[in-house]
Every structure is written in C-alpha cells, then in structure tokens.
Amino acid sequence: MLRQISDAPSVSSVFVCVAQPTEDGRLLVARMSSSTSTPGRWQLPGGSMEPPLRGESLDVAPLRRHAARELMEELGIDTLPESLSLWVVTRGARGSVGFVFRAPALPAEFLHQRFAALVSSEREQGRDSELDRIALIDSEAELSRLAGEQVDYLQPIVRRNFEFSASSGSA
C-alpha cells in the first residue's frame, strides 16, 4: 500500500485513528491528558504506527489491527479489527500520513461507561490515562467550542463525517 516514490514529499510519521460515531449521529473526539507530550489537544482516538520490518509491507490489515488496539487502550472499547472500515487517508501539516478508520456506531452511554471504567482502572494501577476527556459532538460548530488545541486533521475529518452521515442517512 505504501511505496516510496522518489519525487513524493517525505512522510514524517504514519498514524491511525478511529472515527467513532454514536447511534444518535454524534462523533467522539478525545482530549490528551496532562501526562502526554501534547496535553489538552483534541483528536480522534489513535496513535502512531511502528514501521514494518524490512521486507514486510504495510497494508490495511495491520493498520486495522492497530486502530482496534488504540480503541481498547484509549477508550476501553473492544472492537474486532474486521469491523473497522478504512474511510479516509489524511496528510498532516508536518508530513504525517493518517489512516482514518470508521467504527460501527455505538450507544453514547456505552462509550461514556467504557471510558470511565478505563480511567478508573488506570488510576487504580497508579497510571494516568492517555486521554482525560471525551466529547460527543454533533457539528463542526460544536468542535470549535471545545477549549484547547486540535490536531490539524480534526476539523476536516469532522466536516467529512457529518457530510458522510447526511449523504448516507446513517448515524
């Protein structure tokens, strides 16, 4: 999937993230905790990918597995990798390339419960969770009202999410 092209701009990093919709049409966004390198920054759940070993390819299967693992680590949501659909590929301002997967819609209450349980478990183990807050937004305007920095890909992905939901009639 990813090939080195001699005249292509360089890629500084590869990441995966997940657009997690709710059954009522909102989208989950999350804020990085104070113990991370970017405290207070809003983003989708996800993280950087390790590069493939020499001679191995990087295709959708390992990207999907990594996205599912990030949902578990950051939100406490156990999702089968096969249920995640590659939805958008984005490029960040600093040369990063992101693979955005779309997860099946879940009830808002379930998302809040799983996140609260994860944060509680991390505290019991003497650790800070990577994320300190989630928000379920229903528009770009609501995203703009969240206090704090946002990753550069977030606003365009949020716009695309609500355009996709409107055009497909899905939540």
PDB file of C-alpha atoms in Angstrom:
ATOM      1  CA  MET A   1       0.000   0.000   0.000  1.00  0.00           C
ATOM      2  CA  LEU A   2       2.691   2.462   0.956  1.00  0.00           C
ATOM      3  CA  ARG A   3       5.516   2.765  -1.528  1.00  0.00           C
ATOM      4  CA  GLN A   4       8.496   5.039  -1.590  1.00  0.00           C
ATOM      5  CA  ILE A   5       8.230   7.312  -4.601  1.00  0.00           C
ATOM      6  CA  SER A   6      11.324   9.307  -5.454  1.00  0.00           C
ATOM      7  CA  ASP A   7       9.537  12.590  -6.177  1.00  0.00           C
ATOM      8  CA  ALA A   8       6.869  12.287  -3.450  1.00  0.00           C
ATOM      9  CA  PRO A   9       7.038  14.528  -0.374  1.00  0.00           C
ATOM     10  CA  SER A  10       8.578  12.794   2.622  1.00  0.00           C
ATOM     11  CA  VAL A  11       6.443  11.150   5.263  1.00  0.00           C
ATOM     12  CA  SER A  12       7.481  12.045   8.799  1.00  0.00           C
ATOM     13  CA  SER A  13       5.186   9.539  10.511  1.00  0.00           C
ATOM     14  CA  VAL A  14       2.243   7.245   9.941  1.00  0.00           C
ATOM     15  CA  PHE A  15      -0.713   7.120  12.293  1.00  0.00           C
ATOM     16  CA  VAL A  16      -4.110   5.501  12.554  1.00  0.00           C
ATOM     17  CA  CYS A  17      -7.185   6.948  14.172  1.00  0.00           C
ATOM     18  CA  VAL A  18     -10.811   5.995  14.520  1.00  0.00           C
ATOM     19  CA  ALA A  19     -13.955   7.955  13.754  1.00  0.00           C
ATOM     20  CA  GLN A  20     -16.253   6.505  16.436  1.00  0.00           C
ATOM     21  CA  PRO A  21     -19.852   7.556  15.790  1.00  0.00           C
ATOM     22  CA  THR A  22     -22.707   7.212  18.229  1.00  0.00           C
ATOM     23  CA  GLU A  23     -26.066   5.714  17.354  1.00  0.00           C
ATOM     24  CA  ASP A  24     -27.622   9.185  17.503  1.00  0.00           C
ATOM     25  CA  GLY A  25     -25.187  10.621  14.926  1.00  0.00           C
ATOM     26  CA  ARG A  26     -22.572  12.312  17.089  1.00  0.00           C
ATOM     27  CA  LEU A  27     -18.823  11.757  16.788  1.00  0.00           C
ATOM     28  CA  LEU A  28     -16.419  11.014  19.629  1.00  0.00           C
ATOM     29  CA  VAL A  29     -13.399  13.272  19.996  1.00  0.00           C
ATOM     30  CA  ALA A  30     -10.887  12.980  22.825  1.00  0.00           C
ATOM     31  CA  ARG A  31      -8.517  15.253  24.727  1.00  0.00           C
ATOM     32  CA  MET A  32      -4.950  14.248  25.564  1.00  0.00           C
ATOM     33  CA  SER A  33      -4.152  14.140  29.284  1.00  0.00           C
ATOM     34  CA  SER A  34      -1.577  16.252  31.077  1.00  0.00           C
ATOM     35  CA  SER A  35       0.869  13.328  31.198  1.00  0.00           C
ATOM     36  CA  THR A  36       1.264  13.241  27.394  1.00  0.00           C
ATOM     37  CA  SER A  37       3.534  15.241  25.103  1.00  0.00           C
ATOM     38  CA  THR A  38       0.530  17.247  23.852  1.00  0.00           C
ATOM     39  CA  PRO A  39      -1.687  17.894  26.890  1.00  0.00           C
ATOM     40  CA  GLY A  40      -5.102  19.359  26.207  1.00  0.00           C
ATOM     41  CA  ARG A  41      -5.017  18.610  22.472  1.00  0.00           C
ATOM     42  CA  TRP A  42      -8.230  17.288  20.907  1.00  0.00           C
ATOM     43  CA  GLN A  43      -8.047  14.455  18.392  1.00  0.00           C
ATOM     44  CA  LEU A  44      -9.630  11.189  17.368  1.00  0.00           C
ATOM     45  CA  PRO A  45      -8.592   8.079  19.299  1.00  0.00           C
ATOM     46  CA  GLY A  46      -5.480   6.660  17.678  1.00  0.00           C
ATOM     47  CA  GLY A  47      -1.733   6.668  17.584  1.00  0.00           C
ATOM     48  CA  SER A  48       1.472   6.348  15.621  1.00  0.00           C
ATOM     49  CA  MET A  49       2.272   3.163  13.746  1.00  0.00           C
ATOM     50  CA  GLU A  50       5.508   1.306  14.028  1.00  0.00           C
ATOM     51  CA  PRO A  51       7.126   0.970  10.606  1.00  0.00           C
ATOM     52  CA  PRO A  52       7.008  -2.502   9.059  1.00  0.00           C
ATOM     53  CA  LEU A  53      10.066  -4.690   9.390  1.00  0.00           C
ATOM     54  CA  ARG A  54      12.451  -4.718   6.457  1.00  0.00           C
ATOM     55  CA  GLY A  55      10.900  -6.672   3.626  1.00  0.00           C
ATOM     56  CA  GLU A  56       7.377  -6.540   5.074  1.00  0.00           C
ATOM     57  CA  SER A  57       4.597  -4.496   3.554  1.00  0.00           C
ATOM     58  CA  LEU A  58       2.241  -2.163   5.328  1.00  0.00           C
ATOM     59  CA  ASP A  59      -1.298  -2.883   4.194  1.00  0.00           C
ATOM     60  CA  VAL A  60      -4.775  -2.410   5.602  1.00  0.00           C
ATOM     61  CA  ALA A  61      -4.755  -5.460   7.903  1.00  0.00           C
ATOM     62  CA  PRO A  62      -2.030  -4.262  10.319  1.00  0.00           C
ATOM     63  CA  LEU A  63      -3.386  -0.711  10.177  1.00  0.00           C
ATOM     64  CA  ARG A  64      -6.836  -2.012  11.108  1.00  0.00           C
ATOM     65  CA  ARG A  65      -5.419  -4.130  13.969  1.00  0.00           C
ATOM     66  CA  HIS A  66      -3.533  -1.126  15.311  1.00  0.00           C
ATOM     67  CA  ALA A  67      -6.672   1.037  15.149  1.00  0.00           C
ATOM     68  CA  ALA A  68      -8.636  -1.593  17.106  1.00  0.00           C
ATOM     69  CA  ARG A  69      -5.851  -1.761  19.699  1.00  0.00           C
ATOM     70  CA  GLU A  70      -5.923   2.032  20.095  1.00  0.00           C
ATOM     71  CA  LEU A  71      -9.686   1.928  20.769  1.00  0.00           C
ATOM     72  CA  MET A  72      -9.067  -0.592  23.544  1.00  0.00           C
ATOM     73  CA  GLU A  73      -6.081   1.241  25.043  1.00  0.00           C
ATOM     74  CA  GLU A  74      -7.576   4.735  24.924  1.00  0.00           C
ATOM     75  CA  LEU A  75     -11.320   4.165  25.355  1.00  0.00           C
ATOM     76  CA  GLY A  76     -11.726   0.635  26.715  1.00  0.00           C
ATOM     77  CA  ILE A  77     -13.734  -0.385  23.644  1.00  0.00           C
ATOM     78  CA  ASP A  78     -13.109  -3.929  22.421  1.00  0.00           C
ATOM     79  CA  THR A  79     -13.714  -3.817  18.677  1.00  0.00           C
ATOM     80  CA  LEU A  80     -12.958  -6.529  16.155  1.00  0.00           C
ATOM     81  CA  PRO A  81     -10.449  -5.177  13.642  1.00  0.00           C
ATOM     82  CA  GLU A  82     -12.599  -6.510  10.806  1.00  0.00           C
ATOM     83  CA  SER A  83     -15.446  -4.230  11.871  1.00  0.00           C
ATOM     84  CA  LEU A  84     -13.338  -1.117  11.166  1.00  0.00           C
ATOM     85  CA  SER A  85     -13.544   0.281   7.632  1.00  0.00           C
ATOM     86  CA  LEU A  86     -10.731   2.309   6.091  1.00  0.00           C
ATOM     87  CA  TRP A  87     -12.539   5.569   5.461  1.00  0.00           C
ATOM     88  CA  VAL A  88     -10.119   8.443   4.808  1.00  0.00           C
ATOM     89  CA  VAL A  89      -6.391   8.937   4.325  1.00  0.00           C
ATOM     90  CA  THR A  90      -5.217  12.321   5.541  1.00  0.00           C
ATOM     91  CA  ARG A  91      -1.960  14.237   5.491  1.00  0.00           C
ATOM     92  CA  GLY A  92      -0.892  16.429   8.378  1.00  0.00           C
ATOM     93  CA  ALA A  93       0.862  19.780   8.078  1.00  0.00           C
ATOM     94  CA  ARG A  94       4.173  18.289   9.232  1.00  0.00           C
ATOM     95  CA  GLY A  95       4.229  15.451   6.717  1.00  0.00           C
ATOM     96  CA  SER A  96       2.394  12.799   8.701  1.00  0.00           C
ATOM     97  CA  VAL A  97       0.030  10.438   6.918  1.00  0.00           C
ATOM     98  CA  GLY A  98      -3.031   9.241   8.775  1.00  0.00           C
ATOM     99  CA  PHE A  99      -5.328   6.339   8.051  1.00  0.00           C
ATOM    100  CA  VAL A 100      -8.771   7.053   9.476  1.00  0.00           C
ATOM    101  CA  PHE A 101     -10.988   4.069  10.145  1.00  0.00           C
ATOM    102  CA  ARG A 102     -14.720   4.293  10.739  1.00  0.00           C
ATOM    103  CA  ALA A 103     -16.096   2.151  13.558  1.00  0.00           C
ATOM    104  CA  PRO A 104     -19.638   0.856  13.893  1.00  0.00           C
ATOM    105  CA  ALA A 105     -21.946   3.250  15.742  1.00  0.00           C
ATOM    106  CA  LEU A 106     -22.318   2.599  19.472  1.00  0.00           C
ATOM    107  CA  PRO A 107     -24.660   3.982  22.137  1.00  0.00           C
ATOM    108  CA  ALA A 108     -23.374   7.201  23.727  1.00  0.00           C
ATOM    109  CA  GLU A 109     -23.972   5.813  27.227  1.00  0.00           C
ATOM    110  CA  PHE A 110     -21.792   2.773  26.436  1.00  0.00           C
ATOM    111  CA  LEU A 111     -18.933   4.991  25.220  1.00  0.00           C
ATOM    112  CA  HIS A 112     -19.069   7.089  28.394  1.00  0.00           C
ATOM    113  CA  GLN A 113     -19.203   3.978  30.610  1.00  0.00           C
ATOM    114  CA  ARG A 114     -16.265   2.262  28.918  1.00  0.00           C
ATOM    115  CA  PHE A 115     -14.136   5.411  29.065  1.00  0.00           C
ATOM    116  CA  ALA A 116     -14.957   5.987  32.755  1.00  0.00           C
ATOM    117  CA  ALA A 117     -14.112   2.358  33.565  1.00  0.00           C
ATOM    118  CA  LEU A 118     -10.783   2.641  31.733  1.00  0.00           C
ATOM    119  CA  VAL A 119      -9.808   5.876  33.505  1.00  0.00           C
ATOM    120  CA  SER A 120     -10.735   4.338  36.884  1.00  0.00           C
ATOM    121  CA  SER A 121      -8.694   1.201  36.153  1.00  0.00           C
ATOM    122  CA  GLU A 122      -5.665   3.261  35.137  1.00  0.00           C
ATOM    123  CA  ARG A 123      -5.884   5.298  38.364  1.00  0.00           C
ATOM    124  CA  GLU A 124      -6.122   2.121  40.461  1.00  0.00           C
ATOM    125  CA  GLN A 125      -2.884   0.971  38.841  1.00  0.00           C
ATOM    126  CA  GLY A 126      -1.183   4.282  39.598  1.00  0.00           C
ATOM    127  CA  ARG A 127      -1.161   5.472  35.993  1.00  0.00           C
ATOM    128  CA  ASP A 128      -2.667   8.375  34.118  1.00  0.00           C
ATOM    129  CA  SER A 129      -4.829   7.518  31.150  1.00  0.00           C
ATOM    130  CA  GLU A 130      -3.626   8.848  27.815  1.00  0.00           C
ATOM    131  CA  LEU A 131      -6.909  10.704  27.353  1.00  0.00           C
ATOM    132  CA  ASP A 132      -8.535  12.754  30.087  1.00  0.00           C
ATOM    133  CA  ARG A 133     -11.831  13.642  28.457  1.00  0.00           C
ATOM    134  CA  ILE A 134     -14.125  12.630  25.635  1.00  0.00           C
ATOM    135  CA  ALA A 135     -16.768  14.729  23.937  1.00  0.00           C
ATOM    136  CA  LEU A 136     -19.555  13.603  21.640  1.00  0.00           C
ATOM    137  CA  ILE A 137     -20.048  16.347  19.096  1.00  0.00           C
ATOM    138  CA  ASP A 138     -22.828  16.850  16.584  1.00  0.00           C
ATOM    139  CA  SER A 139     -21.345  19.558  14.357  1.00  0.00           C
ATOM    140  CA  GLU A 140     -18.250  21.483  13.319  1.00  0.00           C
ATOM    141  CA  ALA A 141     -19.558  24.392  15.393  1.00  0.00           C
ATOM    142  CA  GLU A 142     -19.561  22.226  18.497  1.00  0.00           C
ATOM    143  CA  LEU A 143     -15.986  21.157  17.744  1.00  0.00           C
ATOM    144  CA  SER A 144     -14.917  24.805  17.537  1.00  0.00           C
ATOM    145  CA  ARG A 145     -16.325  25.417  21.022  1.00  0.00           C
ATOM    146  CA  LEU A 146     -14.029  22.849  22.648  1.00  0.00           C
ATOM    147  CA  ALA A 147     -11.305  24.652  24.589  1.00  0.00           C
ATOM    148  CA  GLY A 148      -7.764  23.749  23.590  1.00  0.00           C
ATOM    149  CA  GLU A 149      -5.616  22.941  20.608  1.00  0.00           C
ATOM    150  CA  GLN A 150      -6.762  20.432  17.983  1.00  0.00           C
ATOM    151  CA  VAL A 151      -4.734  18.209  15.694  1.00  0.00           C
ATOM    152  CA  ASP A 152      -4.623  19.659  12.198  1.00  0.00           C
ATOM    153  CA  TYR A 153      -6.628  16.831  10.637  1.00  0.00           C
ATOM    154  CA  LEU A 154      -9.548  17.010  13.086  1.00  0.00           C
ATOM    155  CA  GLN A 155     -11.722  19.779  11.636  1.00  0.00           C
ATOM    156  CA  PRO A 156     -11.658  18.430   8.046  1.00  0.00           C
ATOM    157  CA  ILE A 157     -12.408  14.903   9.306  1.00  0.00           C
ATOM    158  CA  VAL A 158     -15.288  16.164  11.462  1.00  0.00           C
ATOM    159  CA  ARG A 159     -16.708  18.035   8.445  1.00  0.00           C
ATOM    160  CA  ARG A 160     -16.370  14.929   6.293  1.00  0.00           C
ATOM    161  CA  ASN A 161     -18.021  12.803   8.979  1.00  0.00           C
ATOM    162  CA  PHE A 162     -21.127  14.956   9.103  1.00  0.00           C
ATOM    163  CA  GLU A 163     -21.270  15.238   5.304  1.00  0.00           C
ATOM    164  CA  PHE A 164     -20.974  11.437   5.093  1.00  0.00           C
ATOM    165  CA  SER A 165     -23.692  10.937   7.710  1.00  0.00           C
ATOM    166  CA  ALA A 166     -26.020  13.371   5.937  1.00  0.00           C
ATOM    167  CA  SER A 167     -25.475  11.851   2.491  1.00  0.00           C
ATOM    168  CA  SER A 168     -25.759   8.238   3.630  1.00  0.00           C
ATOM    169  CA  GLY A 169     -28.614   8.816   6.028  1.00  0.00           C
ATOM    170  CA  SER A 170     -26.626   6.970   8.685  1.00  0.00           C
ATOM    171  CA  ALA A 171     -25.546   7.927  12.151  1.00  0.00           C
TER     172      ALA A 171
END
